[in-house]
Amino acid sequence: MAFDLSPQQQEIRDAILRLSADFGDEYWLKKDREGGYPEEYYRAMADAGWLGIAMPEAYGGAGLGIAEAAVMMQAVAESGAAFSGASALHMNIFGLNPVVVFGTEEQKQRFLVPLIQGREKACFAVTEPNTGLDTTKLKVRAVRDGKGYKIHGQKIWISTAQVADRVLLLARTTPLEEVKKPTQGLSLFYTKLDMRYAEAREIDKMGRKCVDTNQLFFDGMPVPEEDRIGEEGRGFEYILHGMNPERILIAAEAVGTGRAALTRATRYAKERVVFGRPIGQNQGIQHPLAKAWIALEAANLLVLKAAAMYDAGQPCGVEANAAKYYAAEAGFEACETAVLAHGGMGYAKEFHVERFMREIMIARIAPVSRELALCHVAEKALGLPKSY
């Protein structure tokens, strides 16, 4: 049983940290203040070949696993990019897994190659205003129209829709009242986001200003049949293949963000002198920082275990949800501790930890709530009855 990164994984981590060093705290502070997609960072990652880390080699990817992708995304966040940097890449890393698993050869060539090369950006459209995490109750319709479909309805919390070329979209093709099971009748599409028939309204939010999040409105957006992934009506089944990897990657990013905050707090604790001694000499500062380090290390082991199980083809829903839950909590504790260790300066943007504090909230909320993650563990690991 090994607990260290493999030599290859360590090389990935080191390479990402080296590349990210060219995009320091001032770069992300400016993006946090002014907004605007971090195109320079995205382009640097694309040009270095990192967008295809977990994609098949046949389409230009590296053919590595979610474990390696988790190491990569953790290093992105840990560099100080936090969720601003991670979210700019996140969808490209895991999002088209349903295409990899269920797409035709023609679709893989048409969709994966430009994504890996950075010529196309994607967004992920599942969540709706009145359904939340109750995915089977989605109301966006894909209505048959000749040889294709037309999309009608509204999605919400859709990241990067302002810059995306294509959208991975889950829509209902058969009304809920006409299917035997609520998971049936949903279909998955990966298609051009045609703004002649769609509108993206950006949501002004708490953090991560440079990665847009939107309400997305569809008014008869046409989708050719060849952009449907797999069989009509089986989209819910297909989308599940991206959920565990997403939880694992979010968890890795939460650990990375917590580490970024902890690094800055530790440095400040060594440099800040009060009453003739560095504040890091005081146990009141030491102990919270040490506790945060321990929690992040434990969360990281959960992340690596879940990723290893996924890559081995083993069921990992419990581990992925547990990793997402605990990494988000450990990351939050580390960010809060970092702000408090800075005292009043923790509230100042120039010390950066307040940005980490705002951005770590993403991991506590998305892509699944803390409560539903706990429900999953209670039901699947402990055998307790379903509570919802």
mmCIF file of N, CA and C in Angstrom, residues 139-218:
data_model
loop_
_atom_site.group_PDB
_atom_site.id
_atom_site.type_symbol
_atom_site.label_atom_id
_atom_site.label_comp_id
_atom_site.label_asym_id
_atom_site.label_seq_id
_atom_site.Cartn_x
_atom_site.Cartn_y
_atom_site.Cartn_z
ATOM 1 N N LYS A 139 -37.224 20.103 -16.661
ATOM 2 C CA LYS A 139 -38.318 20.567 -17.493
ATOM 3 C C LYS A 139 -37.879 21.046 -18.880
ATOM 4 N N VAL A 140 -36.589 21.275 -19.086
ATOM 5 C CA VAL A 140 -36.129 21.662 -20.422
ATOM 6 C C VAL A 140 -36.463 20.531 -21.389
ATOM 7 N N ARG A 141 -37.103 20.899 -22.515
ATOM 8 C CA ARG A 141 -37.569 19.914 -23.475
ATOM 9 C C ARG A 141 -36.717 19.935 -24.735
ATOM 10 N N ALA A 142 -36.474 18.756 -25.257
ATOM 11 C CA ALA A 142 -35.896 18.597 -26.588
ATOM 12 C C ALA A 142 -36.979 17.970 -27.449
ATOM 13 N N VAL A 143 -37.560 18.766 -28.319
ATOM 14 C CA VAL A 143 -38.722 18.339 -29.096
ATOM 15 C C VAL A 143 -38.268 17.930 -30.492
ATOM 16 N N ARG A 144 -38.703 16.773 -30.942
ATOM 17 C CA ARG A 144 -38.364 16.291 -32.272
ATOM 18 C C ARG A 144 -38.814 17.291 -33.333
ATOM 19 N N ASP A 145 -37.915 17.549 -34.278
ATOM 20 C CA ASP A 145 -38.216 18.481 -35.367
ATOM 21 C C ASP A 145 -37.480 17.983 -36.615
ATOM 22 N N GLY A 146 -38.175 17.198 -37.430
ATOM 23 C CA GLY A 146 -37.531 16.634 -38.606
ATOM 24 C C GLY A 146 -36.461 15.643 -38.208
ATOM 25 N N LYS A 147 -35.216 15.884 -38.660
ATOM 26 C CA LYS A 147 -34.101 15.003 -38.344
ATOM 27 C C LYS A 147 -33.339 15.421 -37.097
ATOM 28 N N GLY A 148 -33.871 16.372 -36.384
ATOM 29 C CA GLY A 148 -33.195 16.833 -35.189
ATOM 30 C C GLY A 148 -34.171 17.174 -34.080
ATOM 31 N N TYR A 149 -33.761 18.106 -33.227
ATOM 32 C CA TYR A 149 -34.554 18.518 -32.075
ATOM 33 C C TYR A 149 -34.514 20.040 -31.960
ATOM 34 N N LYS A 150 -35.461 20.578 -31.214
ATOM 35 C CA LYS A 150 -35.409 21.975 -30.800
ATOM 36 C C LYS A 150 -35.509 22.032 -29.282
ATOM 37 N N ILE A 151 -34.638 22.844 -28.687
ATOM 38 C CA ILE A 151 -34.530 22.918 -27.237
ATOM 39 C C ILE A 151 -35.299 24.131 -26.727
ATOM 40 N N HIS A 152 -36.117 23.899 -25.702
ATOM 41 C CA HIS A 152 -36.887 24.968 -25.063
ATOM 42 C C HIS A 152 -36.731 24.858 -23.550
ATOM 43 N N GLY A 153 -36.563 26.004 -22.879
ATOM 44 C CA GLY A 153 -36.543 25.996 -21.421
ATOM 45 C C GLY A 153 -35.373 26.764 -20.846
ATOM 46 N N GLN A 154 -35.155 26.562 -19.551
ATOM 47 C CA GLN A 154 -34.173 27.364 -18.817
ATOM 48 C C GLN A 154 -33.273 26.482 -17.956
ATOM 49 N N LYS A 155 -31.974 26.781 -17.980
ATOM 50 C CA LYS A 155 -30.996 26.175 -17.081
ATOM 51 C C LYS A 155 -30.401 27.276 -16.200
ATOM 52 N N ILE A 156 -29.776 26.880 -15.111
ATOM 53 C CA ILE A 156 -29.176 27.880 -14.211
ATOM 54 C C ILE A 156 -27.873 27.319 -13.617
ATOM 55 N N TRP A 157 -27.030 28.235 -13.188
ATOM 56 C CA TRP A 157 -25.710 27.912 -12.629
ATOM 57 C C TRP A 157 -24.833 27.208 -13.676
ATOM 58 N N ILE A 158 -24.862 27.775 -14.876
ATOM 59 C CA ILE A 158 -24.104 27.207 -15.989
ATOM 60 C C ILE A 158 -22.815 28.013 -16.149
ATOM 61 N N SER A 159 -21.704 27.416 -15.743
ATOM 62 C CA SER A 159 -20.412 28.108 -15.791
ATOM 63 C C SER A 159 -19.854 28.118 -17.207
ATOM 64 N N THR A 160 -19.197 29.204 -17.559
ATOM 65 C CA THR A 160 -18.482 29.460 -18.821
ATOM 66 C C THR A 160 -19.397 29.547 -20.040
ATOM 67 N N ALA A 161 -20.700 29.734 -19.842
ATOM 68 C CA ALA A 161 -21.600 29.848 -21.001
ATOM 69 C C ALA A 161 -21.300 31.089 -21.836
ATOM 70 N N GLN A 162 -20.698 32.116 -21.224
ATOM 71 C CA GLN A 162 -20.360 33.333 -21.973
ATOM 72 C C GLN A 162 -19.257 33.084 -22.990
ATOM 73 N N VAL A 163 -18.408 32.095 -22.755
ATOM 74 C CA VAL A 163 -17.261 31.858 -23.641
ATOM 75 C C VAL A 163 -17.326 30.496 -24.320
ATOM 76 N N ALA A 164 -18.312 29.667 -23.981
ATOM 77 C CA ALA A 164 -18.365 28.300 -24.502
ATOM 78 C C ALA A 164 -18.795 28.270 -25.960
ATOM 79 N N ASP A 165 -18.221 27.331 -26.692
ATOM 80 C CA ASP A 165 -18.624 27.072 -28.072
ATOM 81 C C ASP A 165 -19.708 26.003 -28.138
ATOM 82 N N ARG A 166 -19.636 25.056 -27.183
ATOM 83 C CA ARG A 166 -20.591 23.956 -27.178
ATOM 84 C C ARG A 166 -21.138 23.735 -25.769
ATOM 85 N N VAL A 167 -22.244 23.014 -25.710
ATOM 86 C CA VAL A 167 -22.887 22.745 -24.436
ATOM 87 C C VAL A 167 -23.217 21.257 -24.342
ATOM 88 N N LEU A 168 -22.898 20.652 -23.195
ATOM 89 C CA LEU A 168 -23.342 19.296 -22.872
ATOM 90 C C LEU A 168 -24.656 19.458 -22.119
ATOM 91 N N LEU A 169 -25.731 19.031 -22.738
ATOM 92 C CA LEU A 169 -27.074 19.393 -22.298
ATOM 93 C C LEU A 169 -27.915 18.157 -22.029
ATOM 94 N N LEU A 170 -28.546 18.125 -20.865
ATOM 95 C CA LEU A 170 -29.500 17.067 -20.525
ATOM 96 C C LEU A 170 -30.898 17.652 -20.624
ATOM 97 N N ALA A 171 -31.738 17.032 -21.446
ATOM 98 C CA ALA A 171 -33.096 17.549 -21.667
ATOM 99 C C ALA A 171 -34.073 16.386 -21.756
ATOM 100 N N ARG A 172 -35.330 16.696 -21.472
ATOM 101 C CA ARG A 172 -36.352 15.647 -21.510
ATOM 102 C C ARG A 172 -36.914 15.531 -22.918
ATOM 103 N N THR A 173 -36.838 14.312 -23.477
ATOM 104 C CA THR A 173 -37.386 14.038 -24.801
ATOM 105 C C THR A 173 -38.732 13.329 -24.725
ATOM 106 N N THR A 174 -39.017 12.721 -23.592
ATOM 107 C CA THR A 174 -40.329 12.111 -23.356
ATOM 108 C C THR A 174 -40.882 12.690 -22.058
ATOM 109 N N PRO A 175 -42.118 13.202 -22.067
ATOM 110 C CA PRO A 175 -42.677 13.791 -20.844
ATOM 111 C C PRO A 175 -42.635 12.821 -19.672
ATOM 112 N N LEU A 176 -42.447 13.376 -18.484
ATOM 113 C CA LEU A 176 -42.305 12.571 -17.280
ATOM 114 C C LEU A 176 -43.498 11.648 -17.071
ATOM 115 N N GLU A 177 -44.699 12.127 -17.380
ATOM 116 C CA GLU A 177 -45.907 11.334 -17.144
ATOM 117 C C GLU A 177 -46.048 10.173 -18.133
ATOM 118 N N GLU A 178 -45.183 10.130 -19.147
ATOM 119 C CA GLU A 178 -45.285 9.079 -20.162
ATOM 120 C C GLU A 178 -44.210 7.996 -20.018
ATOM 121 N N VAL A 179 -43.378 8.083 -18.989
ATOM 122 C CA VAL A 179 -42.312 7.085 -18.812
ATOM 123 C C VAL A 179 -42.617 6.201 -17.608
ATOM 124 N N LYS A 180 -42.071 4.980 -17.623
ATOM 125 C CA LYS A 180 -42.311 4.048 -16.530
ATOM 126 C C LYS A 180 -41.528 4.428 -15.279
ATOM 127 N N LYS A 181 -40.307 4.908 -15.484
ATOM 128 C CA LYS A 181 -39.461 5.343 -14.375
ATOM 129 C C LYS A 181 -39.012 6.773 -14.638
ATOM 130 N N PRO A 182 -38.908 7.610 -13.589
ATOM 131 C CA PRO A 182 -38.553 9.016 -13.799
ATOM 132 C C PRO A 182 -37.174 9.220 -14.404
ATOM 133 N N THR A 183 -36.292 8.211 -14.292
ATOM 134 C CA THR A 183 -34.961 8.350 -14.880
ATOM 135 C C THR A 183 -34.981 8.145 -16.390
ATOM 136 N N GLN A 184 -36.096 7.662 -16.917
ATOM 137 C CA GLN A 184 -36.213 7.456 -18.358
ATOM 138 C C GLN A 184 -36.696 8.734 -19.044
ATOM 139 N N GLY A 185 -36.479 8.805 -20.342
ATOM 140 C CA GLY A 185 -37.009 9.926 -21.124
ATOM 141 C C GLY A 185 -36.143 11.161 -21.139
ATOM 142 N N LEU A 186 -34.962 11.083 -20.535
ATOM 143 C CA LEU A 186 -34.008 12.190 -20.587
ATOM 144 C C LEU A 186 -32.921 11.841 -21.592
ATOM 145 N N SER A 187 -32.550 12.806 -22.423
ATOM 146 C CA SER A 187 -31.544 12.557 -23.454
ATOM 147 C C SER A 187 -30.394 13.530 -23.318
ATOM 148 N N LEU A 188 -29.212 13.074 -23.732
ATOM 149 C CA LEU A 188 -27.992 13.855 -23.588
ATOM 150 C C LEU A 188 -27.506 14.310 -24.958
ATOM 151 N N PHE A 189 -27.170 15.598 -25.039
ATOM 152 C CA PHE A 189 -26.701 16.188 -26.282
ATOM 153 C C PHE A 189 -25.391 16.935 -26.036
ATOM 154 N N TYR A 190 -24.525 16.915 -27.016
ATOM 155 C CA TYR A 190 -23.351 17.790 -27.012
ATOM 156 C C TYR A 190 -23.371 18.521 -28.340
ATOM 157 N N THR A 191 -23.654 19.806 -28.274
ATOM 158 C CA THR A 191 -23.972 20.526 -29.493
ATOM 159 C C THR A 191 -23.500 21.968 -29.436
ATOM 160 N N LYS A 192 -23.550 22.632 -30.564
ATOM 161 C CA LYS A 192 -23.166 24.039 -30.637
ATOM 162 C C LYS A 192 -24.110 24.882 -29.786
ATOM 163 N N LEU A 193 -23.545 25.781 -28.990
ATOM 164 C CA LEU A 193 -24.357 26.716 -28.209
ATOM 165 C C LEU A 193 -24.647 27.905 -29.111
ATOM 166 N N ASP A 194 -25.785 27.863 -29.735
ATOM 167 C CA ASP A 194 -26.159 28.841 -30.766
ATOM 168 C C ASP A 194 -26.893 30.006 -30.119
ATOM 169 N N MET A 195 -26.186 31.126 -29.973
ATOM 170 C CA MET A 195 -26.758 32.277 -29.283
ATOM 171 C C MET A 195 -27.820 33.017 -30.092
ATOM 172 N N ARG A 196 -28.129 32.557 -31.289
ATOM 173 C CA ARG A 196 -29.297 33.079 -31.999
ATOM 174 C C ARG A 196 -30.584 32.536 -31.378
ATOM 175 N N TYR A 197 -30.456 31.396 -30.682
ATOM 176 C CA TYR A 197 -31.626 30.756 -30.086
ATOM 177 C C TYR A 197 -31.456 30.555 -28.580
ATOM 178 N N ALA A 198 -30.397 31.106 -28.035
ATOM 179 C CA ALA A 198 -30.143 30.972 -26.599
ATOM 180 C C ALA A 198 -29.636 32.292 -26.051
ATOM 181 N N GLU A 199 -29.845 32.492 -24.767
ATOM 182 C CA GLU A 199 -29.366 33.702 -24.107
ATOM 183 C C GLU A 199 -28.725 33.315 -22.780
ATOM 184 N N ALA A 200 -27.528 33.818 -22.542
ATOM 185 C CA ALA A 200 -26.825 33.577 -21.287
ATOM 186 C C ALA A 200 -26.787 34.864 -20.483
ATOM 187 N N ARG A 201 -27.429 34.866 -19.319
ATOM 188 C CA ARG A 201 -27.448 36.030 -18.437
ATOM 189 C C ARG A 201 -26.542 35.740 -17.241
ATOM 190 N N GLU A 202 -25.465 36.495 -17.143
ATOM 191 C CA GLU A 202 -24.477 36.225 -16.100
ATOM 192 C C GLU A 202 -25.024 36.564 -14.718
ATOM 193 N N ILE A 203 -24.704 35.712 -13.759
ATOM 194 C CA ILE A 203 -25.113 35.898 -12.365
ATOM 195 C C ILE A 203 -23.973 36.585 -11.619
ATOM 196 N N ASP A 204 -24.271 37.701 -10.982
ATOM 197 C CA ASP A 204 -23.281 38.407 -10.159
ATOM 198 C C ASP A 204 -23.155 37.644 -8.850
ATOM 199 N N LYS A 205 -21.975 37.104 -8.594
ATOM 200 C CA LYS A 205 -21.856 36.148 -7.496
ATOM 201 C C LYS A 205 -20.746 36.521 -6.513
ATOM 202 N N MET A 206 -20.595 35.711 -5.497
ATOM 203 C CA MET A 206 -19.736 35.973 -4.354
ATOM 204 C C MET A 206 -18.246 35.976 -4.709
ATOM 205 N N GLY A 207 -17.826 35.073 -5.537
ATOM 206 C CA GLY A 207 -16.416 34.943 -5.870
ATOM 207 C C GLY A 207 -16.230 34.380 -7.260
ATOM 208 N N ARG A 208 -14.960 34.128 -7.628
ATOM 209 C CA ARG A 208 -14.637 33.558 -8.933
ATOM 210 C C ARG A 208 -15.206 34.413 -10.054
ATOM 211 N N LYS A 209 -14.961 35.717 -9.959
ATOM 212 C CA LYS A 209 -15.544 36.664 -10.900
ATOM 213 C C LYS A 209 -15.117 36.407 -12.338
ATOM 214 N N CYS A 210 -13.912 35.860 -12.531
ATOM 215 C CA CYS A 210 -13.391 35.712 -13.887
ATOM 216 C C CYS A 210 -13.938 34.492 -14.619
ATOM 217 N N VAL A 211 -14.643 33.615 -13.930
ATOM 218 C CA VAL A 211 -15.292 32.481 -14.588
ATOM 219 C C VAL A 211 -16.794 32.682 -14.451
ATOM 220 N N ASP A 212 -17.426 33.029 -15.563
ATOM 221 C CA ASP A 212 -18.836 33.420 -15.540
ATOM 222 C C ASP A 212 -19.743 32.247 -15.170
ATOM 223 N N THR A 213 -20.829 32.574 -14.488
ATOM 224 C CA THR A 213 -21.890 31.626 -14.162
ATOM 225 C C THR A 213 -23.200 32.268 -14.592
ATOM 226 N N ASN A 214 -24.099 31.473 -15.165
ATOM 227 C CA ASN A 214 -25.211 32.061 -15.907
ATOM 228 C C ASN A 214 -26.546 31.366 -15.698
ATOM 229 N N GLN A 215 -27.598 32.144 -15.993
ATOM 230 C CA GLN A 215 -28.881 31.569 -16.357
ATOM 231 C C GLN A 215 -28.860 31.420 -17.875
ATOM 232 N N LEU A 216 -29.339 30.294 -18.357
ATOM 233 C CA LEU A 216 -29.278 30.009 -19.783
ATOM 234 C C LEU A 216 -30.695 29.725 -20.284
ATOM 235 N N PHE A 217 -31.145 30.533 -21.247
ATOM 236 C CA PHE A 217 -32.502 30.420 -21.773
ATOM 237 C C PHE A 217 -32.452 29.899 -23.211
ATOM 238 N N PHE A 218 -33.264 28.872 -23.501
ATOM 239 C CA PHE A 218 -33.329 28.297 -24.842
ATOM 240 C C PHE A 218 -34.700 28.583 -25.453
#
